[in-house]
Coordinates of C-alpha atoms in Angstrom, one line a residue:
Chain A
X642 CA 33.8 120.2 -8.1
X643 CA 37.5 120.7 -8.7
X644 CA 40.0 122.1 -6.2
X645 CA 39.8 125.7 -7.5
X646 CA 36.0 125.8 -7.1
X647 CA 36.3 124.5 -3.6
X648 CA 38.8 127.1 -2.6
X649 CA 36.9 129.9 -4.3
X650 CA 33.7 129.0 -2.4
X651 CA 33.7 131.4 0.6
X652 CA 31.9 129.1 2.9
X653 CA 34.4 126.2 2.3
X654 CA 37.2 128.7 2.7
X655 CA 36.0 129.5 6.2
X656 CA 35.5 125.9 7.1
X657 CA 39.0 125.1 5.8
X658 CA 40.4 127.9 8.0
X659 CA 38.6 126.4 11.0
X660 CA 39.8 122.8 10.6
X661 CA 43.3 124.2 9.8
X662 CA 43.5 126.0 13.1
X663 CA 41.9 123.0 14.9
X664 CA 44.5 120.6 13.6
X665 CA 47.3 123.1 14.5
X666 CA 46.2 123.6 18.0
X667 CA 45.3 120.0 18.8
X668 CA 48.6 118.9 17.4
X669 CA 50.5 121.4 19.6
X670 CA 48.7 120.4 22.9
X671 CA 48.7 116.8 21.8
X672 CA 52.5 116.6 21.9
X673 CA 52.5 117.5 25.5
X674 CA 49.8 114.9 26.2
X675 CA 51.8 112.3 24.4
X676 CA 55.0 113.0 26.3
X677 CA 53.1 112.9 29.6
X678 CA 51.7 109.5 28.6
X679 CA 48.2 110.9 28.7
X680 CA 47.2 110.3 25.0
X681 CA 44.0 108.4 25.8
X682 CA 42.9 111.1 28.3
X683 CA 41.8 113.0 25.2
X684 CA 39.6 110.1 24.1
X685 CA 38.0 109.9 27.5
X686 CA 37.5 113.7 27.7
X687 CA 36.0 113.7 24.2
X688 CA 33.5 111.0 25.1
X689 CA 32.8 112.7 28.4
X690 CA 31.9 115.9 26.6
X691 CA 28.7 114.4 25.1
X692 CA 26.6 114.6 28.3
X693 CA 28.0 118.1 28.9
X694 CA 26.8 119.2 25.5
X695 CA 23.4 117.5 26.0
X696 CA 22.9 119.1 29.4
X697 CA 23.8 122.5 28.0
X698 CA 21.3 122.0 25.2
X699 CA 18.5 120.9 27.6
X700 CA 19.1 123.8 30.0
X701 CA 19.4 126.6 27.4
X702 CA 17.3 125.1 24.6
X703 CA 19.5 126.6 21.9
X704 CA 22.2 125.2 19.7
X705 CA 25.0 127.6 20.6
X706 CA 28.6 126.6 20.4
X707 CA 29.6 128.8 23.4
X708 CA 27.1 127.1 25.7
X709 CA 28.3 123.7 24.4
X710 CA 31.9 124.8 25.1
X711 CA 31.0 125.6 28.7
X712 CA 29.0 122.4 29.1
X713 CA 31.7 120.2 27.7
X714 CA 34.4 121.9 29.7
X715 CA 32.5 121.3 32.9
X716 CA 31.9 117.7 32.0
X717 CA 35.6 117.3 31.2
X718 CA 36.5 118.8 34.6
X719 CA 34.2 116.3 36.4
X720 CA 35.7 113.5 34.3
X721 CA 39.3 114.5 35.2
X722 CA 38.3 114.8 38.8
X723 CA 36.6 111.3 38.8
X724 CA 39.6 109.7 37.2
X725 CA 42.0 111.1 39.8
X726 CA 39.6 110.1 42.6
X727 CA 39.2 106.5 41.3
X728 CA 43.0 106.0 40.9
X729 CA 43.8 107.6 44.2
X730 CA 41.2 106.1 46.5
X731 CA 40.8 102.5 45.2
X732 CA 42.9 99.8 43.6
X733 CA 41.5 100.7 40.2
X734 CA 44.4 101.4 37.8
X735 CA 44.7 104.4 35.4
X736 CA 43.6 102.5 32.3
X737 CA 40.5 101.0 33.9
X738 CA 39.6 104.4 35.4
X739 CA 39.8 106.0 32.0
X740 CA 37.6 103.2 30.6
X741 CA 35.0 103.4 33.3
X742 CA 34.7 107.2 33.1
X743 CA 34.6 107.0 29.3
X744 CA 31.9 104.5 28.9
X745 CA 29.7 105.6 31.8
X746 CA 29.8 109.3 30.6
X747 CA 29.1 108.3 27.1
X748 CA 26.3 106.0 28.1
X749 CA 24.8 108.8 30.1
X750 CA 25.3 111.1 27.1
X751 CA 23.5 108.6 24.8
X752 CA 20.5 108.5 27.2
X753 CA 20.3 112.3 27.2
X754 CA 20.7 112.4 23.4
X755 CA 17.8 110.0 22.8
X756 CA 15.7 112.0 25.3
X757 CA 16.4 115.2 23.3
X758 CA 15.6 113.6 20.0
X759 CA 12.3 112.4 21.4
X760 CA 11.4 115.8 22.8
X761 CA 9.7 118.6 21.0
X762 CA 13.0 119.9 19.6
X763 CA 13.2 116.7 17.6
X764 CA 16.0 115.9 15.3
X765 CA 16.5 119.5 14.4
X766 CA 18.8 120.0 17.4
X767 CA 21.5 118.6 15.2
X768 CA 23.2 117.1 18.2
X769 CA 23.8 113.8 16.4
X770 CA 26.4 115.5 14.2
X771 CA 28.6 115.7 17.3
X772 CA 29.0 111.9 17.2
X773 CA 31.0 111.7 14.0
X774 CA 31.5 115.4 13.1
X775 CA 30.2 117.2 10.1
X776 CA 31.7 120.5 9.0
X777 CA 28.6 121.2 7.0
X778 CA 26.8 121.9 10.2
X779 CA 29.3 124.7 11.1
X780 CA 28.4 128.3 10.8
X781 CA 30.6 131.4 10.7
X782 CA 30.4 132.0 14.5
X783 CA 31.6 128.4 15.1
X784 CA 34.6 129.1 12.9
X785 CA 35.4 132.3 14.8
X786 CA 35.1 130.3 18.0
X787 CA 37.5 127.7 16.8
X788 CA 40.0 130.3 15.7
X789 CA 39.8 132.2 19.0
X790 CA 40.2 129.1 21.1
X791 CA 43.1 127.9 18.9
X792 CA 44.9 131.2 19.2
X793 CA 44.5 131.1 23.0
X794 CA 45.8 127.5 23.1
X795 CA 48.8 128.2 20.9
X796 CA 49.6 131.4 22.8
X797 CA 49.4 129.6 26.1
X798 CA 51.6 126.8 25.0
X799 CA 54.2 129.4 23.8
X800 CA 54.1 131.4 27.0
X801 CA 54.2 128.3 29.3
X802 CA 56.5 126.3 27.0
X803 CA 59.3 126.0 29.6
X804 CA 57.0 125.0 32.4
X805 CA 55.2 122.4 30.3
X806 CA 58.5 121.0 29.0
X807 CA 59.8 120.6 32.6
X808 CA 56.5 119.0 33.7
X809 CA 56.5 116.6 30.7
X810 CA 60.1 115.3 31.2
X811 CA 60.7 115.6 35.0
X812 CA 57.7 116.4 37.2
X813 CA 59.8 115.7 40.3
X814 CA 62.4 118.3 39.5
X815 CA 59.6 120.8 38.5
X816 CA 58.1 120.3 41.9
X817 CA 61.6 120.7 43.5
X818 CA 62.2 124.1 41.9
X819 CA 58.8 125.3 43.2
X820 CA 56.6 125.1 40.2
X821 CA 52.9 124.6 41.0
X822 CA 52.8 121.0 39.6
X823 CA 49.2 120.1 40.5
X824 CA 47.9 123.4 39.1
X825 CA 49.9 123.0 35.9
X826 CA 48.6 119.4 35.6
X827 CA 45.0 120.5 35.7
X828 CA 45.9 123.5 33.5
X829 CA 47.2 121.2 30.7
X830 CA 44.1 119.0 31.1
X831 CA 41.9 122.1 30.7
X832 CA 43.8 123.0 27.5
X833 CA 43.1 119.4 26.2
X834 CA 39.4 119.9 27.1
X835 CA 39.4 123.1 25.2
X836 CA 40.9 121.5 22.1
X837 CA 38.5 118.6 22.4
X838 CA 35.5 120.9 22.6
X839 CA 36.3 122.9 19.5
X840 CA 37.1 119.7 17.7
X841 CA 34.0 117.7 18.3
X842 CA 31.9 119.7 15.9
X843 CA 34.2 119.0 13.0
X844 CA 35.7 115.6 13.9
X845 CA 33.1 114.1 16.3
X846 CA 33.3 112.8 19.8
X847 CA 34.4 109.3 18.9
X848 CA 37.4 110.2 16.8
X849 CA 38.6 113.4 18.4
X850 CA 41.4 111.6 20.2
X851 CA 43.1 110.9 16.9
X852 CA 43.8 114.6 16.4
X853 CA 45.5 114.8 19.7
X854 CA 47.5 111.5 19.4
X855 CA 48.4 110.9 15.8
X856 CA 50.2 114.1 14.8
X857 CA 52.2 114.1 18.0
X858 CA 53.4 110.5 17.4
X859 CA 54.2 111.3 13.8
X860 CA 56.2 114.4 14.8
X861 CA 58.1 112.3 17.4
X862 CA 59.6 110.2 14.6
X863 CA 61.4 113.2 13.1
X864 CA 63.1 114.9 16.0
X865 CA 64.6 114.6 19.4
X866 CA 63.9 118.3 20.4
X867 CA 60.7 119.3 22.0
X868 CA 60.1 122.7 20.3
X869 CA 60.7 121.2 16.8
X870 CA 58.3 118.3 17.7
X871 CA 55.6 120.7 18.9
X872 CA 55.9 122.7 15.7
X873 CA 56.0 119.7 13.5
X874 CA 53.0 118.1 15.3
X875 CA 51.0 121.3 14.7
X876 CA 52.0 121.3 11.0
X877 CA 50.9 117.6 10.7
X878 CA 47.6 118.4 12.4
X879 CA 47.1 121.4 10.1
X880 CA 47.8 119.4 7.0
X881 CA 45.4 116.6 8.1
X882 CA 42.7 119.1 8.8
X883 CA 43.0 120.7 5.4
X884 CA 43.3 117.6 3.4
X885 CA 40.4 115.8 5.2
X886 CA 38.1 118.8 4.7
X887 CA 39.1 119.1 1.0
X888 CA 38.3 115.5 0.3
X889 CA 35.1 115.6 2.2
X890 CA 33.8 118.6 0.4
X891 CA 34.8 117.2 -3.0
X892 CA 33.2 113.8 -2.6
X893 CA 29.6 113.7 -1.7
X894 CA 28.2 112.2 1.5
X895 CA 31.5 111.6 3.3
X896 CA 31.7 112.8 6.9
X897 CA 34.6 115.1 7.5
X898 CA 35.9 113.7 10.8
X899 CA 36.9 110.2 9.6
X900 CA 38.6 111.7 6.6
X901 CA 40.7 114.1 8.8
X902 CA 41.6 111.1 10.9
X903 CA 42.6 109.0 7.9
X904 CA 44.8 111.9 6.6
X905 CA 46.5 112.0 10.0
X906 CA 47.0 108.3 9.7
X907 CA 48.6 108.7 6.3
X908 CA 51.0 111.2 7.7
X909 CA 51.8 108.8 10.6
X910 CA 52.6 106.0 8.2
X911 CA 54.7 108.4 6.1
X912 CA 56.7 109.4 9.2
X913 CA 57.0 105.9 10.4
X914 CA 58.6 104.8 7.2
X915 CA 60.7 107.7 6.0
X916 CA 61.8 109.6 9.1
X917 CA 65.6 110.1 9.0
X918 CA 66.7 108.5 12.2
X919 CA 63.9 106.6 13.8
X920 CA 61.9 105.6 10.7
X921 CA 61.6 102.0 9.6
X922 CA 63.5 102.4 6.4
X923 CA 66.5 104.2 7.9
X924 CA 66.6 101.7 10.7
X925 CA 66.7 98.8 8.3
X926 CA 69.3 100.5 6.2
X927 CA 71.4 101.2 9.2
X928 CA 71.2 97.6 10.4
X929 CA 72.1 96.3 6.9
X930 CA 75.1 98.7 6.6
X931 CA 76.3 97.8 10.0
X932 CA 76.0 94.1 9.2
X933 CA 77.9 94.7 5.9
X934 CA 80.6 96.7 7.6
X935 CA 81.0 94.0 10.2
X936 CA 81.3 91.2 7.7
X937 CA 83.8 93.3 5.7
X938 CA 85.8 93.7 8.9
X939 CA 85.5 90.0 9.6
X940 CA 86.8 89.2 6.1
X941 CA 89.7 91.6 6.5
X942 CA 90.6 90.0 9.8
X943 CA 90.4 86.6 8.3
X944 CA 92.7 87.8 5.5
X945 CA 95.3 89.3 7.9
X946 CA 95.3 86.3 10.2
X947 CA 95.0 83.2 8.0
X948 CA 94.1 80.2 10.0
Chain B
X640 CA 7.4 88.5 26.6
X641 CA 9.2 91.2 24.6
X642 CA 10.5 92.6 27.8
X643 CA 11.8 89.2 28.7
X644 CA 13.7 88.8 25.4
X645 CA 15.3 92.3 25.6
X646 CA 16.4 91.7 29.1
X647 CA 17.7 88.3 28.1
X648 CA 19.8 89.7 25.3
X649 CA 21.1 92.4 27.5
X650 CA 22.0 90.0 30.2
X651 CA 23.7 87.6 27.8
X652 CA 25.8 90.4 26.4
X653 CA 26.6 91.7 29.8
X654 CA 27.5 88.1 31.0
X655 CA 29.8 87.3 28.1
X656 CA 31.5 90.7 28.2
X657 CA 32.0 90.7 31.9
X658 CA 33.7 87.3 32.0
X659 CA 36.3 88.6 29.5
X660 CA 36.5 92.0 31.2
X661 CA 37.9 90.5 34.4
X662 CA 41.0 89.3 32.5
X663 CA 41.4 92.7 30.9
X664 CA 41.2 94.4 34.3
X665 CA 43.8 92.2 36.0
X666 CA 46.1 92.4 32.9
X667 CA 45.7 96.3 32.9
X668 CA 44.6 96.1 29.3
X669 CA 41.0 97.5 29.5
X670 CA 41.6 100.0 26.8
X671 CA 42.5 97.3 24.3
X672 CA 38.9 96.0 24.8
X673 CA 37.7 99.5 24.0
X674 CA 39.9 99.7 20.9
X675 CA 38.8 96.3 19.6
X676 CA 35.1 97.1 20.0
X677 CA 35.6 100.2 17.8
X678 CA 37.9 98.7 15.2
X679 CA 35.7 95.6 14.3
X680 CA 33.5 98.1 12.3
X681 CA 35.5 97.9 9.0
X682 CA 35.5 94.1 9.3
X683 CA 31.8 93.9 9.6
X684 CA 31.3 96.4 6.7
X685 CA 33.7 94.5 4.5
X686 CA 32.1 91.1 5.2
X687 CA 28.8 92.7 4.4
X688 CA 30.0 94.2 1.1
X689 CA 31.7 91.0 0.0
X690 CA 28.9 88.5 0.8
X691 CA 26.0 91.0 0.4
X692 CA 24.0 89.5 3.2
X693 CA 23.6 90.3 6.9
X694 CA 24.4 86.7 7.6
X695 CA 26.2 86.4 11.0
X696 CA 28.9 84.0 10.1
X697 CA 30.9 86.1 7.6
X698 CA 30.4 89.1 9.9
X699 CA 31.8 87.1 12.8
X700 CA 34.8 86.1 10.7
X701 CA 35.4 89.6 9.5
X702 CA 35.2 91.1 12.9
X703 CA 37.5 88.5 14.5
X704 CA 40.0 89.1 11.7
X705 CA 39.9 92.9 12.4
X706 CA 40.2 92.3 16.1
X707 CA 43.3 90.3 15.7
X708 CA 44.7 92.8 13.2
X709 CA 44.1 95.5 15.9
X710 CA 46.0 93.6 18.5
X711 CA 48.8 92.9 16.0
X712 CA 49.1 96.5 14.9
X713 CA 49.2 97.8 18.4
X714 CA 52.0 95.5 19.3
X715 CA 53.9 96.3 16.1
X716 CA 53.7 100.1 16.8
X717 CA 54.6 99.5 20.4
X718 CA 57.7 97.6 19.5
X719 CA 58.7 100.3 17.1
X720 CA 58.9 102.8 20.0
X721 CA 55.4 104.3 20.2
X722 CA 54.0 104.5 23.7
X723 CA 51.3 101.8 24.3
X724 CA 48.3 104.1 24.9
X725 CA 49.2 106.2 21.9
X726 CA 49.5 103.1 19.8
X727 CA 46.0 102.0 20.9
X728 CA 44.7 105.4 20.0
X729 CA 46.2 105.5 16.6
X730 CA 45.0 102.0 15.6
X731 CA 41.4 102.2 16.8
X732 CA 40.7 105.7 15.5
X733 CA 42.1 105.0 12.0
X734 CA 40.3 101.6 11.7
X735 CA 37.0 103.1 13.0
X736 CA 37.4 106.0 10.6
X737 CA 37.9 103.6 7.8
X738 CA 34.7 101.8 8.8
X739 CA 32.7 105.0 8.8
X740 CA 34.1 106.1 5.4
X741 CA 33.2 102.6 4.0
X742 CA 29.6 102.9 5.4
X743 CA 29.2 106.4 3.9
X744 CA 30.6 105.3 0.6
X745 CA 28.2 102.4 0.2
X746 CA 25.2 103.9 1.9
X747 CA 22.9 102.4 -0.7
X748 CA 24.0 98.9 -0.2
X749 CA 24.3 99.0 3.6
X750 CA 21.2 99.4 5.7
X751 CA 22.7 100.2 9.0
X752 CA 23.1 103.8 10.0
X753 CA 26.0 105.0 12.0
X754 CA 24.2 105.7 15.2
X755 CA 23.0 102.1 15.1
X756 CA 26.7 101.2 15.3
X757 CA 27.1 103.1 18.5
X758 CA 24.0 102.3 20.4
X759 CA 22.3 99.5 18.6
X760 CA 18.6 98.6 18.4
X761 CA 18.1 96.3 21.3
X762 CA 14.4 97.3 21.4
X763 CA 13.9 95.6 18.0
X764 CA 15.5 92.3 18.8
X765 CA 12.3 90.5 19.8
X766 CA 10.9 90.9 16.3
X767 CA 13.9 89.6 14.5
X768 CA 13.1 86.0 15.1
X769 CA 14.6 82.7 13.9
X770 CA 12.6 79.7 12.7
X771 CA 14.1 76.2 12.6
X772 CA 12.0 73.7 10.5
X773 CA 9.0 75.9 10.9
X774 CA 9.4 76.0 14.7
X775 CA 9.5 79.4 16.2
X776 CA 12.7 79.5 18.1
X777 CA 12.8 83.0 19.6
X778 CA 14.8 86.0 18.7
X779 CA 17.9 85.5 16.6
X780 CA 20.0 87.7 18.8
X781 CA 19.3 85.4 21.8
X782 CA 20.8 82.5 19.9
X783 CA 23.9 84.4 18.6
X784 CA 24.7 86.2 21.9
X785 CA 23.8 83.1 23.8
X786 CA 26.1 80.8 21.9
X787 CA 28.9 83.4 22.3
X788 CA 28.3 83.4 26.1
X789 CA 28.4 79.7 26.3
X790 CA 31.6 79.6 24.1
X791 CA 33.3 82.1 26.4
X792 CA 32.2 80.2 29.5
X793 CA 33.5 76.9 28.2
X794 CA 36.8 78.2 27.0
X795 CA 37.5 80.1 30.2
X796 CA 36.4 77.1 32.3
X797 CA 38.6 74.7 30.4
X798 CA 41.7 76.9 30.3
X799 CA 41.1 78.8 33.6
X800 CA 44.5 77.9 35.0
X801 CA 46.3 78.9 31.9
X802 CA 44.5 82.2 31.5
X803 CA 45.0 83.0 35.2
X804 CA 48.7 82.3 35.1
X805 CA 49.2 84.2 31.8
X806 CA 47.4 87.2 33.3
X807 CA 49.3 87.3 36.6
X808 CA 52.7 86.0 35.8
X809 CA 53.4 85.7 32.1
X810 CA 57.1 84.9 32.5
X811 CA 56.3 82.0 34.9
X812 CA 53.7 80.8 32.5
X813 CA 56.2 80.9 29.7
X814 CA 58.7 79.0 31.8
X815 CA 56.1 76.3 32.5
X816 CA 55.6 75.8 28.8
X817 CA 52.2 77.5 28.4
X818 CA 52.0 79.2 25.0
X819 CA 51.6 82.8 26.4
X820 CA 51.1 84.4 23.0
X821 CA 48.5 81.9 22.0
X822 CA 46.4 82.6 25.0
X823 CA 46.8 86.3 24.5
X824 CA 45.4 86.1 21.0
X825 CA 42.7 83.6 22.1
X826 CA 41.5 86.2 24.6
X827 CA 41.6 88.9 22.0
X828 CA 39.6 86.8 19.5
X829 CA 37.0 86.0 22.1
X830 CA 36.7 89.8 22.7
X831 CA 36.3 90.5 19.0
X832 CA 33.7 87.7 18.6
X833 CA 31.7 88.9 21.6
X834 CA 31.9 92.4 20.3
X835 CA 30.5 91.5 17.0
X836 CA 27.9 89.1 18.3
X837 CA 26.6 91.8 20.6
X838 CA 27.1 94.7 18.1
X839 CA 24.0 94.2 16.0
X840 CA 21.7 94.2 19.0
X841 CA 23.3 96.5 21.5
X842 CA 25.9 98.7 19.7
X843 CA 29.5 99.2 20.6
X844 CA 29.0 101.5 23.5
X845 CA 27.2 98.8 25.6
X846 CA 30.0 96.4 24.8
X847 CA 32.7 98.8 26.0
X848 CA 30.7 99.6 29.1
X849 CA 30.0 95.9 29.9
X850 CA 33.6 94.9 29.2
X851 CA 35.0 97.3 31.7
X852 CA 32.5 98.4 34.4
X853 CA 31.1 95.2 35.9
X854 CA 34.6 93.6 35.9
X855 CA 35.9 96.7 37.7
X856 CA 33.1 96.5 40.2
X857 CA 33.8 92.9 40.9
X858 CA 37.5 93.8 41.2
X859 CA 36.6 96.0 44.1
X860 CA 34.4 93.3 45.7
X861 CA 36.7 90.3 45.7
X862 CA 40.3 89.3 45.8
X863 CA 40.0 85.9 44.0
X864 CA 39.9 85.7 40.3
X865 CA 37.3 82.9 40.2
X866 CA 35.0 84.7 42.6
X867 CA 35.6 88.0 40.7
X868 CA 34.4 86.4 37.5
X869 CA 31.2 85.1 39.1
X870 CA 30.5 88.5 40.8
X871 CA 31.2 90.3 37.6
X872 CA 28.6 88.2 35.6
X873 CA 26.1 88.7 38.4
X874 CA 26.6 92.5 38.2
X875 CA 26.4 92.5 34.5
X876 CA 23.1 90.7 34.5
X877 CA 21.8 92.9 37.3
X878 CA 22.7 96.1 35.5
X879 CA 20.9 95.0 32.4
X880 CA 17.7 94.3 34.3
X881 CA 17.9 97.6 36.2
X882 CA 18.9 99.4 32.9
X883 CA 15.9 98.0 31.0
X884 CA 13.3 99.1 33.6
X885 CA 14.8 102.5 34.0
X886 CA 14.8 102.9 30.2
X887 CA 11.1 102.1 30.1
X888 CA 10.5 104.7 32.8
X889 CA 12.7 107.4 31.3
X890 CA 11.8 106.5 27.6
X891 CA 15.4 106.6 26.6
X892 CA 18.1 104.5 24.9
X893 CA 18.0 101.0 26.5
X894 CA 21.7 100.2 26.0
X895 CA 22.6 103.7 27.4
X896 CA 20.6 103.0 30.5
X897 CA 22.2 99.6 31.0
X898 CA 25.6 101.2 31.0
X899 CA 24.3 103.8 33.3
X900 CA 23.0 101.2 35.7
X901 CA 26.4 99.4 35.6
X902 CA 28.1 102.8 36.4
X903 CA 25.7 103.3 39.3
X904 CA 26.5 99.8 40.7
X905 CA 30.2 100.6 40.3
X906 CA 29.7 103.8 42.3
X907 CA 28.1 101.9 45.1
X908 CA 30.9 99.3 45.2
X909 CA 33.5 102.1 45.2
X910 CA 31.9 103.7 48.2
X911 CA 30.6 100.7 50.2
X912 CA 32.6 97.6 49.2
X913 CA 33.3 95.7 52.5
X914 CA 37.0 95.3 51.8
X915 CA 38.0 98.1 49.4
X916 CA 35.2 100.7 49.7
X917 CA 35.9 104.3 50.6
X918 CA 33.4 104.4 53.5
X919 CA 34.3 101.0 55.0
X920 CA 38.0 101.8 54.9
X921 CA 37.3 105.2 56.5
X922 CA 35.3 103.4 59.3
X923 CA 37.9 100.8 59.7
X924 CA 40.7 103.4 60.1
X925 CA 38.6 105.3 62.6
X926 CA 37.9 102.3 64.8
X927 CA 41.6 101.4 64.6
X928 CA 42.5 104.8 65.8
X929 CA 40.0 104.7 68.6
X930 CA 41.2 101.3 69.8
X931 CA 44.7 102.7 69.9
X932 CA 43.8 105.7 72.0

C-alpha cells in the first residue's frame, strides 16, 4: 500500500484522526507532568489501569470503551491514593512507592487477565491488545471517545493554564494566594489518568508513559516559555501519533504502539541535537566559538604586552 | 515434583532479585531496575537473531550489554539537562518498543510471543530439563537462575562493605579510594543478568515485582542493611511459595500470583511492622500520650 491508498481508506483515516488527537492531548498534559517531576506517574497509572479494565470487563461482560474508561479511572484513583499514603505514612520514598504500586497492580491485572482468558469469553475479549496496543482493534465509537476526551483535556488545560502554570513552578506561592493546591494536584492526576485511558487501546499499557514523557522533554529543548512548550509538545505528540500509525498500517504485522513510541523517540533525538539554544550541536558550537574568541583575545593580549 | 521445581525456580528468582533490590531501595533507584528489566528485550532478541539459538550464554551477554547501555543513556540524558525520571522513561520505553518491533518483524524466526515476555511460562519450566552426560539434572531454569543467585550472593558477600558505602555515602567512598562508578555499573550488570536469567521462565513483570516489593518490605522491617537483605530474601521466597499455591487454587498466572503475594506481605508489613508499621506507631503514640496525662 502506498501513502495515498492509506489516506483514502476511510477506516485508516479515522484511526489516524484518533491517534493524532491522542498524541496532541497527551503531549499537552505531559508537559505539566514533566515540569512537576511526575513523568513516571504516567507509567504507574498506565500499568495500574490494567486491573481496572479487567474488573470492568468481568463485571459488565462486554468490551466497551466507556466502561473500561471508568474502570481504569477508578484504578488510577486508587493507585494515586496508595502512592500518597505510602510516601506519607512510611519511610518508603516516592520512587519505591511508584514501583510497588506499579508492579503489584500489574501483577494483579495479569492474574485477572489470565482468568478472563480461561473463562467462557475466551480470547475473544481482545483484552490482550491492551498490553501493547493495536489500532486495528479500534472501532468508530472508540475514535469518537478518544476525540471527545482529547477535546476535554485540551480545553481544560487552556482554561486552567494559569493555575497549572503556578502549580508547576511554585506550589508554595500558589497555596499562598489561596489556590486549592491539593484539589488541583488530584485534578492534574485525573487528567493524566484520562490521557492514559484513551491511550492504552492504541499504544498499550506498557508503553503509554512514553507519550506523556517524550514529547514534553523534546519540547523543553526548544523554548523557555511554558505556553510555547505546551503547544510544541502537543505538536510533537501529534506528529508521533500520525507517523507511527502510518508506518504500522503500511507494514504488515507491526503493532502500532511501539512505532508511535519510536517516532516520538526520533523527535526527541532531533530536538536534542538541533534545538537552537539547549541542543547538543549548538552547545558544542557555542563552546568552540567561546574557546576561539578566548584564544584570540589571549593572542591579542600577548601581542600588546610582549614578554 | 513439578510443584517443587516451579516453586524452586520462583524462589531462586525472588531470592536473586530481592538481594539486589535492597541496594536499589536504599539508593532510591528502584525505577532504574524497572527500566532495565524492560530494556533488556532488544538485547535478547538481537542475540537470538545473530546466533539463531535459544542458547543462554549469548542472551545473557546481549541482555547485560543492553542493561549497561540503558544505565549509560539515562546518565547521558540526565547530564544534558533532562530530569532523571523523564530520562528513565524515555530510555526504557524506546528500547522496549525497539524490542517489540524486532520481535514482530522476525515473527517467523522467533518463537516467543510477546505475552511470554511479560509474564513468562513458569508452569512449563519442569519439562525443559537439562541432561549432563546422560544424567538427568533437573530443569534448565533451575540451573540458570540458581547460578545467577549464587553469583549475586558471592559478589554481594565479597564486596558488601564497598556496596554499602557506595550506597549510603558515595562521596566518602570516593574519598576512601573505592571505585564508585565501577560498583555502580557492577550492580547494574548484576541486575541485567538476573533479569535475563529470570526472564525466560518468569517474565519481566515478576522480575520488577521481586526487585522492588520484598526489598521495600524488608526496608520497613529492619534498620540494618545486612539484616534487611536476609529478611528480603526470606520474604521473596515466602511470596513465591504463597503465590504458587494461590495460583493453583485460582487457576491463574503463577508469576502474577507471586507478585500479588509479595504485595500482600508488603501490605502487612506496612500496617503491622513492629518499628515502622502504621498500627504499631499509632499504638505507641497513644500509649505515650496516656503516660503523659
